[in-house]
Tab-separated table of C-alpha atoms and ligand atoms in Angstrom:
chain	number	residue	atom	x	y	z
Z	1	UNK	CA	141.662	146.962	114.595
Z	2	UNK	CA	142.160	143.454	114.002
Z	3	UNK	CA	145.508	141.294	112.696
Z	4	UNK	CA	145.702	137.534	111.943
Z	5	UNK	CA	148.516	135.732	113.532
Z	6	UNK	CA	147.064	132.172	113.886
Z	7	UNK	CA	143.878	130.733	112.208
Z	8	UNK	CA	142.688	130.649	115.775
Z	9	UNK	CA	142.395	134.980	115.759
Z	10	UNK	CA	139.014	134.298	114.154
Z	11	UNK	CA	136.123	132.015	115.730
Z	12	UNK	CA	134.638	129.039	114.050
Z	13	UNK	CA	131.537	130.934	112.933
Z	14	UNK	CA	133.801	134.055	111.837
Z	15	UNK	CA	135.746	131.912	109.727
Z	16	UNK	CA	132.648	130.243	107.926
Z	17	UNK	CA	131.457	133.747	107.429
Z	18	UNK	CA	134.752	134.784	105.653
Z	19	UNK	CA	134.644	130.828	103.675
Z	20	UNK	CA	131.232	132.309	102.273
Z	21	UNK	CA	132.423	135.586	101.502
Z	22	UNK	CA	135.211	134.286	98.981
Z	23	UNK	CA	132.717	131.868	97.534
Z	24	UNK	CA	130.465	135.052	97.041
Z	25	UNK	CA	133.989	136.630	95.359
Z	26	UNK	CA	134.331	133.464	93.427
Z	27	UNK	CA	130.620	133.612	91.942
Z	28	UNK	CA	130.524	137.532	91.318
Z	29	UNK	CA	134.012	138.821	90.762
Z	30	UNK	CA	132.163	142.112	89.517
Z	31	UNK	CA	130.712	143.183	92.132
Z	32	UNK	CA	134.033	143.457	94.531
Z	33	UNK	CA	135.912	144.813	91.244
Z	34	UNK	CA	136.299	148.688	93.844
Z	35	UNK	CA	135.739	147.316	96.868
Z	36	UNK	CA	139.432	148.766	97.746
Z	37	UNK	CA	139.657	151.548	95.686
Z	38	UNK	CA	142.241	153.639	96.702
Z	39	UNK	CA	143.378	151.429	99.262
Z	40	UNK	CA	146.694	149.754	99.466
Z	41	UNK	CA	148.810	146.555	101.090
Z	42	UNK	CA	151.957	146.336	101.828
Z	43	UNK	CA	153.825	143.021	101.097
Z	44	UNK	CA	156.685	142.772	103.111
Z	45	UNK	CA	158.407	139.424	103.171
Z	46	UNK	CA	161.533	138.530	104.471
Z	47	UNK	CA	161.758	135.324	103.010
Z	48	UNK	CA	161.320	133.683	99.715
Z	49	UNK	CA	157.864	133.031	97.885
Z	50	UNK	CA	155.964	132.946	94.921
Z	51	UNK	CA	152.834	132.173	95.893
Z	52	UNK	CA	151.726	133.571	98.917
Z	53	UNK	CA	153.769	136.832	97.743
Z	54	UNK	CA	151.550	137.118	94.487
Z	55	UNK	CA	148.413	136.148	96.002
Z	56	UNK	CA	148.028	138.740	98.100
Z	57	UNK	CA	148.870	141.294	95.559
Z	58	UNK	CA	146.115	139.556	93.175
Z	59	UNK	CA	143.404	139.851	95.998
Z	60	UNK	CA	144.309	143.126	96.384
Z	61	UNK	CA	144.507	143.924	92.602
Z	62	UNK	CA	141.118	142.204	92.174
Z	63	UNK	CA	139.882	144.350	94.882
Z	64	UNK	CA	141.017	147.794	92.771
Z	65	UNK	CA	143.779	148.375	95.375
Z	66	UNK	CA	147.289	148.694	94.910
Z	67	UNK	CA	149.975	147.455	96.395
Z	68	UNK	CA	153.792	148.511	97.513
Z	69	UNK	CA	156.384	146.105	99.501
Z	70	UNK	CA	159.467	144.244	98.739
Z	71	UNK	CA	160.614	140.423	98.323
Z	72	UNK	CA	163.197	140.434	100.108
Z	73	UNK	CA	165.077	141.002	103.332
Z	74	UNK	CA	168.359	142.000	100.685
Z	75	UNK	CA	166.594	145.159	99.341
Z	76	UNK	CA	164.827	146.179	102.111
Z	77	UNK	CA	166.424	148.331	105.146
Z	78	UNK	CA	166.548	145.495	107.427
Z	79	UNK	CA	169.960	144.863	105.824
Z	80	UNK	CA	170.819	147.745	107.469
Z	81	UNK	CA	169.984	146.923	110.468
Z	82	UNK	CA	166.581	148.400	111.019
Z	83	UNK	CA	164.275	146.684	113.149
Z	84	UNK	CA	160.880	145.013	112.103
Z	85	UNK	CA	159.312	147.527	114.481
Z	86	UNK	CA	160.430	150.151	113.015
Z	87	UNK	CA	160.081	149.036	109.820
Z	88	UNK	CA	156.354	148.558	110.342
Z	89	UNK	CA	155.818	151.824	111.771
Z	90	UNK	CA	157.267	153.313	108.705
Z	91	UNK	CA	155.338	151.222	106.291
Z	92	UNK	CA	151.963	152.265	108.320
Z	93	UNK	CA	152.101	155.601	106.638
Z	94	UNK	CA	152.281	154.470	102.757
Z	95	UNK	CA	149.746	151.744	103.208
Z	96	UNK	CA	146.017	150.390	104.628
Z	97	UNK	CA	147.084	146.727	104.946
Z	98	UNK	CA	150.353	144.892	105.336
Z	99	UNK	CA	151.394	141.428	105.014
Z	100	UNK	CA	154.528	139.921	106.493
Z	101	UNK	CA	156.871	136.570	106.196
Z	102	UNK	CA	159.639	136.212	108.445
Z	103	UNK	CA	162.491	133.931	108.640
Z	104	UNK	CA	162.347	134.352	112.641
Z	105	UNK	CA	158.968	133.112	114.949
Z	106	UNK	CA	156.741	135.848	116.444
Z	107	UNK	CA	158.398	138.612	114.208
Z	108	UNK	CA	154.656	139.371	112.475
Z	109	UNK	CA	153.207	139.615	115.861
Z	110	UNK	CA	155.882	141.891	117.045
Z	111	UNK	CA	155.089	144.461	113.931
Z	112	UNK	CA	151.266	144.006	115.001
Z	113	UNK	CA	152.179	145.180	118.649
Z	114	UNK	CA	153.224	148.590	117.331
Z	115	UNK	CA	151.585	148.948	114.269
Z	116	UNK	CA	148.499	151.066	113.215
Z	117	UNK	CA	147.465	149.245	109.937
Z	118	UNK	CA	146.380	145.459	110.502
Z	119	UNK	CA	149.045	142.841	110.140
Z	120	UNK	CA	148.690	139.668	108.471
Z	121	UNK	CA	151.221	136.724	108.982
Z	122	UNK	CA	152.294	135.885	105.520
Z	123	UNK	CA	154.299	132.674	107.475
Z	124	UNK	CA	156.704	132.881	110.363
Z	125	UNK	CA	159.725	130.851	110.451
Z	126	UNK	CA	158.274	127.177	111.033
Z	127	UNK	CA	155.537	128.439	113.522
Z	128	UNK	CA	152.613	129.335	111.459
Z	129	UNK	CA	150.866	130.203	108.277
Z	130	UNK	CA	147.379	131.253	108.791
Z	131	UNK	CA	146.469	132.771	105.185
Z	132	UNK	CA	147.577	128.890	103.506
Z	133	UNK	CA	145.077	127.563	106.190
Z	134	UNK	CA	142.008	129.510	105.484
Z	135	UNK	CA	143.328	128.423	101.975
Z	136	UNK	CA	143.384	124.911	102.701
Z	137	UNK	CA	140.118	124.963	105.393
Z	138	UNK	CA	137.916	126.737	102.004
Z	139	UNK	CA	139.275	124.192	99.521
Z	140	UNK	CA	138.720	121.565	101.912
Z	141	UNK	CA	135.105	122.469	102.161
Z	142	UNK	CA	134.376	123.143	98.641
Z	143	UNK	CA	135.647	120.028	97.188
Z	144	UNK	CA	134.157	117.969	100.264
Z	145	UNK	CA	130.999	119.867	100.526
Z	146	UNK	CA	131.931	119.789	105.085
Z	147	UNK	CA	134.538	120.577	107.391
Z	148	UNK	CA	133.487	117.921	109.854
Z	149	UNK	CA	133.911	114.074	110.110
Z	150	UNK	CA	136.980	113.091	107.897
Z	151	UNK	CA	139.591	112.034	108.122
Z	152	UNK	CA	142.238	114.410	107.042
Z	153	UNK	CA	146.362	112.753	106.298
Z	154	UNK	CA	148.977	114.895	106.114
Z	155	UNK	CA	152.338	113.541	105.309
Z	156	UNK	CA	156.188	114.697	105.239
Z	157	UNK	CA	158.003	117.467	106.678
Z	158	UNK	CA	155.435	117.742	110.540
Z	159	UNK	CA	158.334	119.076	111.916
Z	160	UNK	CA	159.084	122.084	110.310
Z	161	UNK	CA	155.796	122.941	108.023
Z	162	UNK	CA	154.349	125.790	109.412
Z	163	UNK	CA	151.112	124.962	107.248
Z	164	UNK	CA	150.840	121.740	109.196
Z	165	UNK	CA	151.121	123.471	112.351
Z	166	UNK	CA	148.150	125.861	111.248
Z	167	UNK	CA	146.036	123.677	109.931
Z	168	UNK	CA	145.878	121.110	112.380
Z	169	UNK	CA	145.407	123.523	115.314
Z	170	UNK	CA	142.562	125.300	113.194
Z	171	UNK	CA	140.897	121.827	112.184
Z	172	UNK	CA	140.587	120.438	115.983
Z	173	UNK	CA	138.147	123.138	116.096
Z	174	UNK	CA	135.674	121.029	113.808
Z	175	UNK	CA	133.683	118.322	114.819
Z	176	UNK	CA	134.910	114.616	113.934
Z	177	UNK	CA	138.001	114.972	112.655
Z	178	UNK	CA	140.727	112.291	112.610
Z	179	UNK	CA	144.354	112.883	111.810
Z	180	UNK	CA	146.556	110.657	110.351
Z	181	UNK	CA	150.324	112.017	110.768
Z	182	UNK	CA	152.818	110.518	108.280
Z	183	UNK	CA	156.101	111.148	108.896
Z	184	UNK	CA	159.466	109.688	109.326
Z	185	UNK	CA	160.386	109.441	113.505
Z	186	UNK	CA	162.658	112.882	112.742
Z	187	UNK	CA	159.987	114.588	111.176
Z	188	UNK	CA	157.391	113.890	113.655
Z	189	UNK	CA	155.092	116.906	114.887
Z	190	UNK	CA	156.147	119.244	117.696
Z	191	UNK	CA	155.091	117.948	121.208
Z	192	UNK	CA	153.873	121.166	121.494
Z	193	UNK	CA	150.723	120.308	118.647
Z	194	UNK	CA	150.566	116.804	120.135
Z	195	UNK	CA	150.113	117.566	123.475
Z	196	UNK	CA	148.486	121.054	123.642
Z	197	UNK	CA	146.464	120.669	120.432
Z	198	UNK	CA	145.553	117.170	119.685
Z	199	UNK	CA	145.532	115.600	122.976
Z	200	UNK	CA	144.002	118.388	124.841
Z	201	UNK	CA	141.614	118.776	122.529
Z	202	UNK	CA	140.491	114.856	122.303
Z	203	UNK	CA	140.803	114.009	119.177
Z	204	UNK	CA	141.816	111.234	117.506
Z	205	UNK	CA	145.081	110.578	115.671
Z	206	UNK	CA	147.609	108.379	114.401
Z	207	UNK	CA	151.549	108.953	113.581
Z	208	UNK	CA	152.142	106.540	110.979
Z	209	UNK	CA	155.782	105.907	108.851
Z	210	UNK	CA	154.231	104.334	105.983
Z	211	UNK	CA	152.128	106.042	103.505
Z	212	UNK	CA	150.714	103.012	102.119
Z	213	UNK	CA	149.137	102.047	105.424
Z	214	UNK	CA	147.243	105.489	105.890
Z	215	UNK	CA	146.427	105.881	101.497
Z	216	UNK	CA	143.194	103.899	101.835
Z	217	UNK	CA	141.660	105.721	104.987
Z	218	UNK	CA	142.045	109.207	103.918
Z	219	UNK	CA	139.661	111.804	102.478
Z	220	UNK	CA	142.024	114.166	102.205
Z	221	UNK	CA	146.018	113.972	101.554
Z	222	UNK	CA	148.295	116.674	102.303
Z	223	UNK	CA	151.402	116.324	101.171
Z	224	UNK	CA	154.155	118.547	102.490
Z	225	UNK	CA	157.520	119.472	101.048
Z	226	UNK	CA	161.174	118.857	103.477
Z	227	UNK	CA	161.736	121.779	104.690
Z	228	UNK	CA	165.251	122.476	103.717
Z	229	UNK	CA	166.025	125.509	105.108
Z	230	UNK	CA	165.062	125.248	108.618
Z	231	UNK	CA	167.354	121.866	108.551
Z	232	UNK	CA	170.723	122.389	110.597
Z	233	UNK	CA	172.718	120.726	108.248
Z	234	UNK	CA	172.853	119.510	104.623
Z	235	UNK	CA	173.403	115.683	105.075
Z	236	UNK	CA	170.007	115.213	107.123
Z	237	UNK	CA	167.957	116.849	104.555
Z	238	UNK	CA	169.546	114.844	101.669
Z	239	UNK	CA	168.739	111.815	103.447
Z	240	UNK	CA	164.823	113.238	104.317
Z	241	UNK	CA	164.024	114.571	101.262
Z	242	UNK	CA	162.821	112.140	99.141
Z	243	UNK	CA	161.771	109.982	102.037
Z	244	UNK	CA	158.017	110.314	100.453
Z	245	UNK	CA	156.875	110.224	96.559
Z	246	UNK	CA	153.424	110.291	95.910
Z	247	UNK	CA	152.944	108.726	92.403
Z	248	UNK	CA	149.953	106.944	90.694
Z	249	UNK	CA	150.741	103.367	91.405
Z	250	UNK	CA	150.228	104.717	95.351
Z	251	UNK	CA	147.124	106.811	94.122
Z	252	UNK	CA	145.489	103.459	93.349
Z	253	UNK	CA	145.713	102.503	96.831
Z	254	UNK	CA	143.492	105.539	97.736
Z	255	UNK	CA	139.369	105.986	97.833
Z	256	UNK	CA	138.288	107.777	93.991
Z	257	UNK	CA	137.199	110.620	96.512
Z	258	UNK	CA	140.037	111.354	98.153
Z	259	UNK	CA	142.250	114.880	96.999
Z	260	UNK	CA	145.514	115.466	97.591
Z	261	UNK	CA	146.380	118.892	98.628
Z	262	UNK	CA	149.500	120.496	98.713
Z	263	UNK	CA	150.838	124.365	100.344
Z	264	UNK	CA	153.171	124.253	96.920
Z	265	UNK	CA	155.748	124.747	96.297
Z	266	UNK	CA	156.682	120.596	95.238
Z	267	UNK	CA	159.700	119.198	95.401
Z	268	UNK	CA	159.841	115.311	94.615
Z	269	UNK	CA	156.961	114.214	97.108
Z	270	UNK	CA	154.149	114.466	94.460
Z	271	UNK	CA	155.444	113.030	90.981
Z	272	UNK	CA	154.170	115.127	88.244
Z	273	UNK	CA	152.353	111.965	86.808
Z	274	UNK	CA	149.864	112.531	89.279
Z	275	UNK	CA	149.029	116.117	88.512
Z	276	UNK	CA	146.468	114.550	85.977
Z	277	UNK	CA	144.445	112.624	87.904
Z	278	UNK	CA	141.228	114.232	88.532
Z	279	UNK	CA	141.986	114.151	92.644
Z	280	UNK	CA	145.172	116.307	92.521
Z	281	UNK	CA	143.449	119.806	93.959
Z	282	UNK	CA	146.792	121.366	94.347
Z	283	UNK	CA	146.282	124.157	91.653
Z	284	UNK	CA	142.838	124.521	92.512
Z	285	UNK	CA	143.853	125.110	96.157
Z	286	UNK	CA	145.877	127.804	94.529
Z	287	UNK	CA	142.692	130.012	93.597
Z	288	UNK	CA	141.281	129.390	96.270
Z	289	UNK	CA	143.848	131.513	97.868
Z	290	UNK	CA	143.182	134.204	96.065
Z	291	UNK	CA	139.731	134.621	97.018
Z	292	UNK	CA	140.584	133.810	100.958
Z	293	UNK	CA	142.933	136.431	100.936
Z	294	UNK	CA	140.527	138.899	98.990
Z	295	UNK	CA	137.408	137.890	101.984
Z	296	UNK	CA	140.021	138.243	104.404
Z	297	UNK	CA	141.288	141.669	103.422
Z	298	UNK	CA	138.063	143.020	103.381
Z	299	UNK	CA	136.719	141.447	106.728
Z	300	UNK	CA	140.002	143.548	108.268
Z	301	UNK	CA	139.423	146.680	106.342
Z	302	UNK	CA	135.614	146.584	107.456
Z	303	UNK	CA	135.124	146.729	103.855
Z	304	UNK	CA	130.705	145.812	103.697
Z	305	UNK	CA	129.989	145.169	99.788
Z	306	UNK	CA	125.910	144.974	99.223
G	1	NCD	C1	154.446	127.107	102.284
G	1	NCD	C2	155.221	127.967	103.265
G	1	NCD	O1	155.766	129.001	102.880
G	1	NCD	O2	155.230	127.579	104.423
G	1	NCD	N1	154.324	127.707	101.022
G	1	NCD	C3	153.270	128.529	100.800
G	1	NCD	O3	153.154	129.574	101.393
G	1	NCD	N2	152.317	128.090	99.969
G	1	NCD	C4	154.943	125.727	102.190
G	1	NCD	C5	156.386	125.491	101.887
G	1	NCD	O4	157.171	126.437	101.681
G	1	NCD	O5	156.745	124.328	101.842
């Protein structure tokens, strides 16, 4: 039995195989209409979300699953005081499949340790997010056509955003990638993706301040959202939070084949002005979630559809 912590869980060539699968999904919808009949996921998150949350429930849907869980930690029994081990051992007789998102780091592998359903992490704390990044890696590759050789910019909150984290630590896997990091100096990326990612990996980046500088170099933009509630206090995220604004008199500094991606939810760092112009893939990137989460739910069920 297999459960997805990091985008790493899964080789190169296993994750290309899943990237084909969805595309399959996307093309024939039909044909994986039962794949999961009769089976079902548990959502169990911990912390807030609307995407991610509903996503998984859609792939399931789509699959002809069901699906049981709860949004939050409030009407669930861990505000009671029961543990996420236990919790998961409980929730591995009602369903095939769980997902989890947890305020605190780890907490999803934890519930894998003891559980005997496979465990996805739906997102822990501001560690990881594996499920946005085979998001991102598919959309990525369908609107480039690769997933080698470009240079990929991701901007705002490096600190905190657990997508960032993911997706730079599953993209050093790739061959030719460049990374420009744009951030202001408290936002910077952990030393820990730095050092044991970037650097140890070779590859070549750039920590920038300035999105201007980085606009015209990029073939991909991801723009992040301030994390507010991993900040320590109020005051420093009112002063980082609208530190970036994406808006179209900065799109014209940027190549006509560039896309800006986003995780979603947007604050202020993408103004809605932009959502028009023909690179803005954030909404897209949105279904392509969907049918990532439907390859990947199959690929841990063992689910073969000929
Ligand atoms: C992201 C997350 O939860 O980390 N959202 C998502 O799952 N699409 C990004 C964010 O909350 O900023």
């Amino acid at each position: 039995m297999r459960h997805i912590m990091s985008p790493l869980d899964f080789s190169v060539e296993e994750l290309d195989q899943m990237m084909d699968l969805a595309v399959d999904i996307e093309k024939h919808p039909d044909k994986y209409a039962h794949a999961c009949d009769g089976k079902k996921i548990a959502t169990l998150f911990y912390e807030p979300s609307t995407r991610t949350r509903l996503s998984f429930e859609t792939a399931m849907l789509n699959l002809g699953g069901s699906v049981i869980g709860f949004a939050s930690a409030d009407s669930s029994s861990a505000s009671k005081g029961e543990s996420v081990a236990d919790t998961i051992r409980v929730i591995s007789c009602f369903a095939d499949i769980c997902a989890m998102r947890h305020p605190k780091e780890g907490a999803p592998l934890v519930a894998s340790q003891v559980s005997s359903i496979p465990v996805i992490n739906a997102g822990d704390g501001g560690h990881q997010h594996p499920t946005q990044t085979l998001t991102d890696l598919l959309t990525i590759r369908s609107l480039k056509g690769r997933l080698s050789n470009l240079t990929i910019g991701l901007c705002g909150d490096l600190k905190f955003g657990r997508t960032v984290h993911s997706l730079i630590s599953a993209l050093v896997r790739y061959t030719g990638m460049k990374f420009i990091l744009i951030s202001p100096e408290e936002l910077k990326v952990p030393s820990y993706i730095r050092e044991d990612v970037l650097k140890a990996n070779h590859v070549q980046y750039e920590e920038v301040i300035r999105l201007e500088d980085a606009l015209p170099k990029l073939d991909i933009l991801y723009m992040t959202r301030v994390q507010r509630e991993r900040f320590f206090n109020e005051e420093d995220y009112v002063r980082m939070k609208d530190f970036y604004i994406l808006d179209k008199a900065k799109m014209e500094l940027a190549r006509p084949d560039m896309f800006v991606l986003h995780p979603l939810p947007r604050v202020n760092e993408i103004s809605v002005e932009v959502d028009t112009d023909p690179r803005a893939a954030y909404f897209r990137q949105v279904q392509y979630g969907v049918y990532i989460r439907m390859a990947l739910i199959l690929t841990l069920l063992e689910v073969k559809v000929c």
